[in-house]
mmCIF file of C-alpha atoms in Angstrom:
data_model
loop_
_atom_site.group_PDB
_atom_site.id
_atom_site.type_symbol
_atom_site.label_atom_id
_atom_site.label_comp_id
_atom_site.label_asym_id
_atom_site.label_seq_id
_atom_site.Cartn_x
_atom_site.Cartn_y
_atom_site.Cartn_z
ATOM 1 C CA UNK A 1 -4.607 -3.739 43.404
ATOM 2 C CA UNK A 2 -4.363 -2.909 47.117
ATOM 3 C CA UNK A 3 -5.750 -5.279 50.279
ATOM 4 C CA UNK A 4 -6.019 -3.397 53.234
ATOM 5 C CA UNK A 5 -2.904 -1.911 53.355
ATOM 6 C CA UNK A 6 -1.043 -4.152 51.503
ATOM 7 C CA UNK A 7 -0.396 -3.672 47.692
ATOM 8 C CA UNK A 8 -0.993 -6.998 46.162
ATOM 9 C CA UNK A 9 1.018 -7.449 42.624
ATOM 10 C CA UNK A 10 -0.197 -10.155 40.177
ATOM 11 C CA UNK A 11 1.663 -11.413 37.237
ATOM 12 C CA UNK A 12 -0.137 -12.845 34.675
ATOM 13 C CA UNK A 13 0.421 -13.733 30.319
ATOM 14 C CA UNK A 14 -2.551 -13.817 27.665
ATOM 15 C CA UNK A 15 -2.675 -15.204 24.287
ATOM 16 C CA UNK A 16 -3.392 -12.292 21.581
ATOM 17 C CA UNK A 17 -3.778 -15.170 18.795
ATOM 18 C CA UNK A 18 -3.559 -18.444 18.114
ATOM 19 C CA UNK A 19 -0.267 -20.750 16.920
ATOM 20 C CA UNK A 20 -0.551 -21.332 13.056
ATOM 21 C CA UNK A 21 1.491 -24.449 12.429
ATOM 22 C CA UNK A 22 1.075 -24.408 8.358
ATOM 23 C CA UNK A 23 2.434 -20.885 8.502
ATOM 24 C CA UNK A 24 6.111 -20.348 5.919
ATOM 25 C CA UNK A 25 7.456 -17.588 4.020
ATOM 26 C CA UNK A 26 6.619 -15.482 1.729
ATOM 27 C CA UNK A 27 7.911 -16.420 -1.811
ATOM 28 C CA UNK A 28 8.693 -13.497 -4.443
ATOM 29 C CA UNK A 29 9.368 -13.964 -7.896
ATOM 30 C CA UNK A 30 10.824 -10.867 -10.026
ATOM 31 C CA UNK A 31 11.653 -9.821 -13.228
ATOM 32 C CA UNK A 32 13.758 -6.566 -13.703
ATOM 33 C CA UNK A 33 14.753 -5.182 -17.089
ATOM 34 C CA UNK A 34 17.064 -2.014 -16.950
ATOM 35 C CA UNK A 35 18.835 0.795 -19.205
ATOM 36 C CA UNK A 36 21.177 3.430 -18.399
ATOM 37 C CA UNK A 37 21.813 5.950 -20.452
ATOM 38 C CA UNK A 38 24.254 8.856 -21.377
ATOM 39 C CA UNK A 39 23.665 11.750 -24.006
ATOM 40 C CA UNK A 40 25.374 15.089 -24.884
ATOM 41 C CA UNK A 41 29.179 13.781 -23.464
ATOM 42 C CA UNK A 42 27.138 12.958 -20.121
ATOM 43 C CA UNK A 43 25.138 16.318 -19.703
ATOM 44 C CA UNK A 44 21.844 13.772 -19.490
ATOM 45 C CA UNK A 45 22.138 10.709 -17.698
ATOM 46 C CA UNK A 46 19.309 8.133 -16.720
ATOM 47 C CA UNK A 47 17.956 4.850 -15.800
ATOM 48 C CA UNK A 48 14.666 3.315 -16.818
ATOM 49 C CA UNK A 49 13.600 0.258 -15.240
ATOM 50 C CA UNK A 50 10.816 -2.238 -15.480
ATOM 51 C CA UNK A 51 10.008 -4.838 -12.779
ATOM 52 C CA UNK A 52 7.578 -7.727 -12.738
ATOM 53 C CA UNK A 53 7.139 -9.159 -9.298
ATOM 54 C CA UNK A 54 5.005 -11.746 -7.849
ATOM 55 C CA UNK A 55 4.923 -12.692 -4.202
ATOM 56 C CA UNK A 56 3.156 -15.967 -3.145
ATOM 57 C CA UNK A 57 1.860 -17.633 0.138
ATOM 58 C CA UNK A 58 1.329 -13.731 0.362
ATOM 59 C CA UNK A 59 1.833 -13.165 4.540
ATOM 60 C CA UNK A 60 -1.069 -11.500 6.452
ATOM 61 C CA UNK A 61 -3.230 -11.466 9.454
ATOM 62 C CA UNK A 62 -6.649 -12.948 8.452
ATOM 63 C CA UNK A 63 -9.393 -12.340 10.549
ATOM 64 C CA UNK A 64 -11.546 -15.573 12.109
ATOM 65 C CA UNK A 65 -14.394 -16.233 14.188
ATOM 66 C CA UNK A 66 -14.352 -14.808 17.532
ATOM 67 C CA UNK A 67 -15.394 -17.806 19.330
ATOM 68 C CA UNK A 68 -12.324 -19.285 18.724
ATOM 69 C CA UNK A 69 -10.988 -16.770 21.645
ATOM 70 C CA UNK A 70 -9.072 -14.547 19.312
ATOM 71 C CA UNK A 71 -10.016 -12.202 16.342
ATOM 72 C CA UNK A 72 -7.679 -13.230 13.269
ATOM 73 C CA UNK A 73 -4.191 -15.319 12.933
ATOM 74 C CA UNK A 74 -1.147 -14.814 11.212
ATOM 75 C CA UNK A 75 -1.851 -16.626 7.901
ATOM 76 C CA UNK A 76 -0.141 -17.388 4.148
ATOM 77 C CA UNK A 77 -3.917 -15.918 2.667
ATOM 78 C CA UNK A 78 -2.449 -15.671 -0.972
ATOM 79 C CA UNK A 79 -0.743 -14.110 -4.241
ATOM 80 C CA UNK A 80 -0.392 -10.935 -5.277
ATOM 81 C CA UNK A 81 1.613 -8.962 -8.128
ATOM 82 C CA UNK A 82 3.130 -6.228 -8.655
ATOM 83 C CA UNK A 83 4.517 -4.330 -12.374
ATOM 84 C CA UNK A 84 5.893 -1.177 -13.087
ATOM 85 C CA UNK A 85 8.350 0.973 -14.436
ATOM 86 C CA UNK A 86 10.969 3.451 -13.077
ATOM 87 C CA UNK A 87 13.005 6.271 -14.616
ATOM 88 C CA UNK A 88 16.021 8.707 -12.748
ATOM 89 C CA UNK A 89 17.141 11.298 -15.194
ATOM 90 C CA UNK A 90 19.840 13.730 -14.286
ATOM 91 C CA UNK A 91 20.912 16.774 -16.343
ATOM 92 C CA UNK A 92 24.343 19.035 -16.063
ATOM 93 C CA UNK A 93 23.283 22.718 -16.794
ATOM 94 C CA UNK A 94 26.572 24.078 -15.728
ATOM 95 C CA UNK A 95 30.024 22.666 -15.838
ATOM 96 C CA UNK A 96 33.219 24.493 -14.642
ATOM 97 C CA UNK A 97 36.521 24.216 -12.982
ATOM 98 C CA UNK A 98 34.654 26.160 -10.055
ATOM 99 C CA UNK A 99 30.689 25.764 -10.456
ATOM 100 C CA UNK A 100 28.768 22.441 -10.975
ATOM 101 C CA UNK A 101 24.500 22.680 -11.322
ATOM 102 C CA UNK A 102 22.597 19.805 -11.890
ATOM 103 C CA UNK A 103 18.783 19.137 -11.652
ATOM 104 C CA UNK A 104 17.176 15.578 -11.387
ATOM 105 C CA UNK A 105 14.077 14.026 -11.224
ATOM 106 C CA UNK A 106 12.426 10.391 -10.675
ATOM 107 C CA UNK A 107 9.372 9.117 -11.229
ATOM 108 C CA UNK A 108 7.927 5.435 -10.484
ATOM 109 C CA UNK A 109 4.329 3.737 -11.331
ATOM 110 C CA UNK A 110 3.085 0.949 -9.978
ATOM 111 C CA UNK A 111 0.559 -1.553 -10.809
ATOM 112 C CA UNK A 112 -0.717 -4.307 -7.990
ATOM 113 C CA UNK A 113 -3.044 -6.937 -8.119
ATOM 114 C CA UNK A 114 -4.291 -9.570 -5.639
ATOM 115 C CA UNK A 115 -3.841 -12.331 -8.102
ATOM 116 C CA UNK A 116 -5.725 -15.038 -6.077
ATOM 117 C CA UNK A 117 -6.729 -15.728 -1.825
ATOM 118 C CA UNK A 118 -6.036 -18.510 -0.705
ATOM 119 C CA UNK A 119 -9.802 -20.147 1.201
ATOM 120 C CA UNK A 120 -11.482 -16.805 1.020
ATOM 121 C CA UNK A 121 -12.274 -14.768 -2.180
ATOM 122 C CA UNK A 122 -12.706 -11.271 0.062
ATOM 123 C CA UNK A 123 -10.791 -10.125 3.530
ATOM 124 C CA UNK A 124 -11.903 -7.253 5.162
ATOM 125 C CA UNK A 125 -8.799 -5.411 6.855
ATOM 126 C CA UNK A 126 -10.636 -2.498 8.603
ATOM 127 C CA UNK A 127 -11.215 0.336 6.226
ATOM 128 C CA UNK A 128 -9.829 -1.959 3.850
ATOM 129 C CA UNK A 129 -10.204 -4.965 2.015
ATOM 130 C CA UNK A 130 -8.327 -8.047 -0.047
ATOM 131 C CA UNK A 131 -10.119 -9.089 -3.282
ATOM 132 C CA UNK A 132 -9.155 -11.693 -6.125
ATOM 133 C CA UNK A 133 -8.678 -8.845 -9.209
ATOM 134 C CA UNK A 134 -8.314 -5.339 -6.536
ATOM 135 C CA UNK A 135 -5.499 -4.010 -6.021
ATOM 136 C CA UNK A 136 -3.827 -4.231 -2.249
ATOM 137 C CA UNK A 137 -5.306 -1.865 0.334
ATOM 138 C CA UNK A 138 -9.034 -1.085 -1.581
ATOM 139 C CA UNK A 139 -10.692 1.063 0.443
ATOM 140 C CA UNK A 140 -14.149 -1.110 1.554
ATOM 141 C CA UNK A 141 -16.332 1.474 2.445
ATOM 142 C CA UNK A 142 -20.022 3.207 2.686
ATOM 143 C CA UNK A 143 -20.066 5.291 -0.560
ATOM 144 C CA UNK A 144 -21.102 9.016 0.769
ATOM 145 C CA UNK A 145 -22.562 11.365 -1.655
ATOM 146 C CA UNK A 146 -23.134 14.730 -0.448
ATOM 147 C CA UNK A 147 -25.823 16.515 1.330
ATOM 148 C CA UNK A 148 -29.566 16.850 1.237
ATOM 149 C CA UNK A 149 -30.270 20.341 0.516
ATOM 150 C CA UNK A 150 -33.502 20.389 1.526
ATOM 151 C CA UNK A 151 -32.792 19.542 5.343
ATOM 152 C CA UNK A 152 -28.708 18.922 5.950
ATOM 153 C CA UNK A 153 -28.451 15.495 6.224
ATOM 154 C CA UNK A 154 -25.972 13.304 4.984
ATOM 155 C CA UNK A 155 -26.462 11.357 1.798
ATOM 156 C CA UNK A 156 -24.772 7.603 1.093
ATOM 157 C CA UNK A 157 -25.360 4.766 -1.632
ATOM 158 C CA UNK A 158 -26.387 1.622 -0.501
ATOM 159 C CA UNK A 159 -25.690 -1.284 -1.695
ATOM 160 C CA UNK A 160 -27.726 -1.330 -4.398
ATOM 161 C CA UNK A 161 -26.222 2.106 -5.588
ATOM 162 C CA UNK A 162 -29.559 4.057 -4.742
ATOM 163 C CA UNK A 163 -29.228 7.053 -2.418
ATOM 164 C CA UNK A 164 -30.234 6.791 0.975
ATOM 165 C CA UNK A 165 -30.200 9.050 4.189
ATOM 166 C CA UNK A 166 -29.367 6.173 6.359
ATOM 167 C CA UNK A 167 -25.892 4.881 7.046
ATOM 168 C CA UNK A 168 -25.860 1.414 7.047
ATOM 169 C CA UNK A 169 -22.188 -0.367 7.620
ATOM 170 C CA UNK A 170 -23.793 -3.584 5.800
ATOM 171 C CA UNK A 171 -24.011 -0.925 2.745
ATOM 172 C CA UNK A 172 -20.236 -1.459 2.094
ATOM 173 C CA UNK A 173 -18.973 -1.895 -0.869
ATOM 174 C CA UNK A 174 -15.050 -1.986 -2.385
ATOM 175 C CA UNK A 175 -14.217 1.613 -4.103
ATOM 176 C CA UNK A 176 -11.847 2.153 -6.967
ATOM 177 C CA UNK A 177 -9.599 3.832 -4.688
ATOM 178 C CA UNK A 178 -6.449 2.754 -3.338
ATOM 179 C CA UNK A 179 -3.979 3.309 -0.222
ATOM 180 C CA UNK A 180 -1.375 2.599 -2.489
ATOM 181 C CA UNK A 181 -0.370 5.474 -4.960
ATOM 182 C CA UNK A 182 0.133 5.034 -8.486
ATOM 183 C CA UNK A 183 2.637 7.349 -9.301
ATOM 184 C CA UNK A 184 5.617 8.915 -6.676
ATOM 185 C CA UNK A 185 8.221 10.924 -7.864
ATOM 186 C CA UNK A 186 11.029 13.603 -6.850
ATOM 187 C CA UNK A 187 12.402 16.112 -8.179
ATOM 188 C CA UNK A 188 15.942 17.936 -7.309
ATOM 189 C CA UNK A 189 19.166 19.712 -8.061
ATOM 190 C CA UNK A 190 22.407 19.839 -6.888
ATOM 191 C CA UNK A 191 25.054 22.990 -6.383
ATOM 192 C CA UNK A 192 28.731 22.940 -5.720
ATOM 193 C CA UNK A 193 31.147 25.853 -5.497
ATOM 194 C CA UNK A 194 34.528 25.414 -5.424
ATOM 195 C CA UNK A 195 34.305 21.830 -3.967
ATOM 196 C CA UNK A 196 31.611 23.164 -1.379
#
């Protein structure tokens, strides 16, 4: 700030949240089963792979009461799972001295679970939320519903599940909807001429 004339600089350091002395690491657990496969003298390769994994004293920041000067801490809030399955399949349409064309594709699918929460049985995270049986990342939200025809206005579910016109933040509830896809996948294919 300036005095006068004078520019006036002031250092200073603030807390953004409190020490957590019980704080540790996370702790995963996993299972992987694999198989890799080769058909037609190689034209088809592939892997398929299933994982199992389960990661304890799950690492987050949980929020807390605000008159404890911050608004959440760095916490172990939990377990959570995760199972799926993977596959990578390549196939050889052309094979020559000169030309080589191959197209691939992989595809994964995921399953995750908050398994348990450690204090708590719900967290809000924003837009989000943690629950014991939900999967990471449900969305925790007003459910909206369309529009009144008769005069515009917006139309949302309490938490009851009967329509309203009102929006009411207290009217959240946890949607079967994810941030966390269930299925991601690729596709490709590679071309070489001559060793280019």
């Amino acid at each position: 700030y300036t005095f006068g004339t004078e520019e006036v600089i002031t250092n200073g350091a603030v807390a953004l949240q409190g020490a957590n002395p019980d704080l540790k690491w996370e702790t995963t657990t996993q299972l992987d089963i694999g198989l890799d496969f080769s058909l037609w003298q190689g034209k088809l390769t592939g892997t398929v792979d299933y994982y199992n994994k389960v990661t304890s004293d799950l690492f987050l920041f949980r929020p807390i009461s605000r008159t404890s000067g911050f608004n959440g801490i760095n916490a172990n809030v939990g377990e959570m799972k995760n199972n799926g399955v993977e596959f990578t399949f390549d196939y050889e349409i052309v094979s020559t001295n000169d030309l080589r064309v191959s197209v691939n594709a992989n595809a994964a699918h995921n399953e995750n679970t908050i398994v348990k929460l450690a204090d708590d049985d719900f967290i809000q995270t924003g837009q989000t939320a943690l629950s014991e049986g939900d999967p990471f990342g449900s969305f925790y939200r007003v459910r909206y519903v369309g529009v009144n025809p008769a005069n515009g206005n917006p139309m949302f579910l309490d938490a009851n599940g009967d329509v309203t016109d009102q929006y009411n933040i207290s009217d959240r509830v946890l949607l079967d909807k994810t941030t966390q896809p269930a299925w991601v996948g690729g596709f490709g294919t590679n071309v070489s001429y001559k060793g280019f």
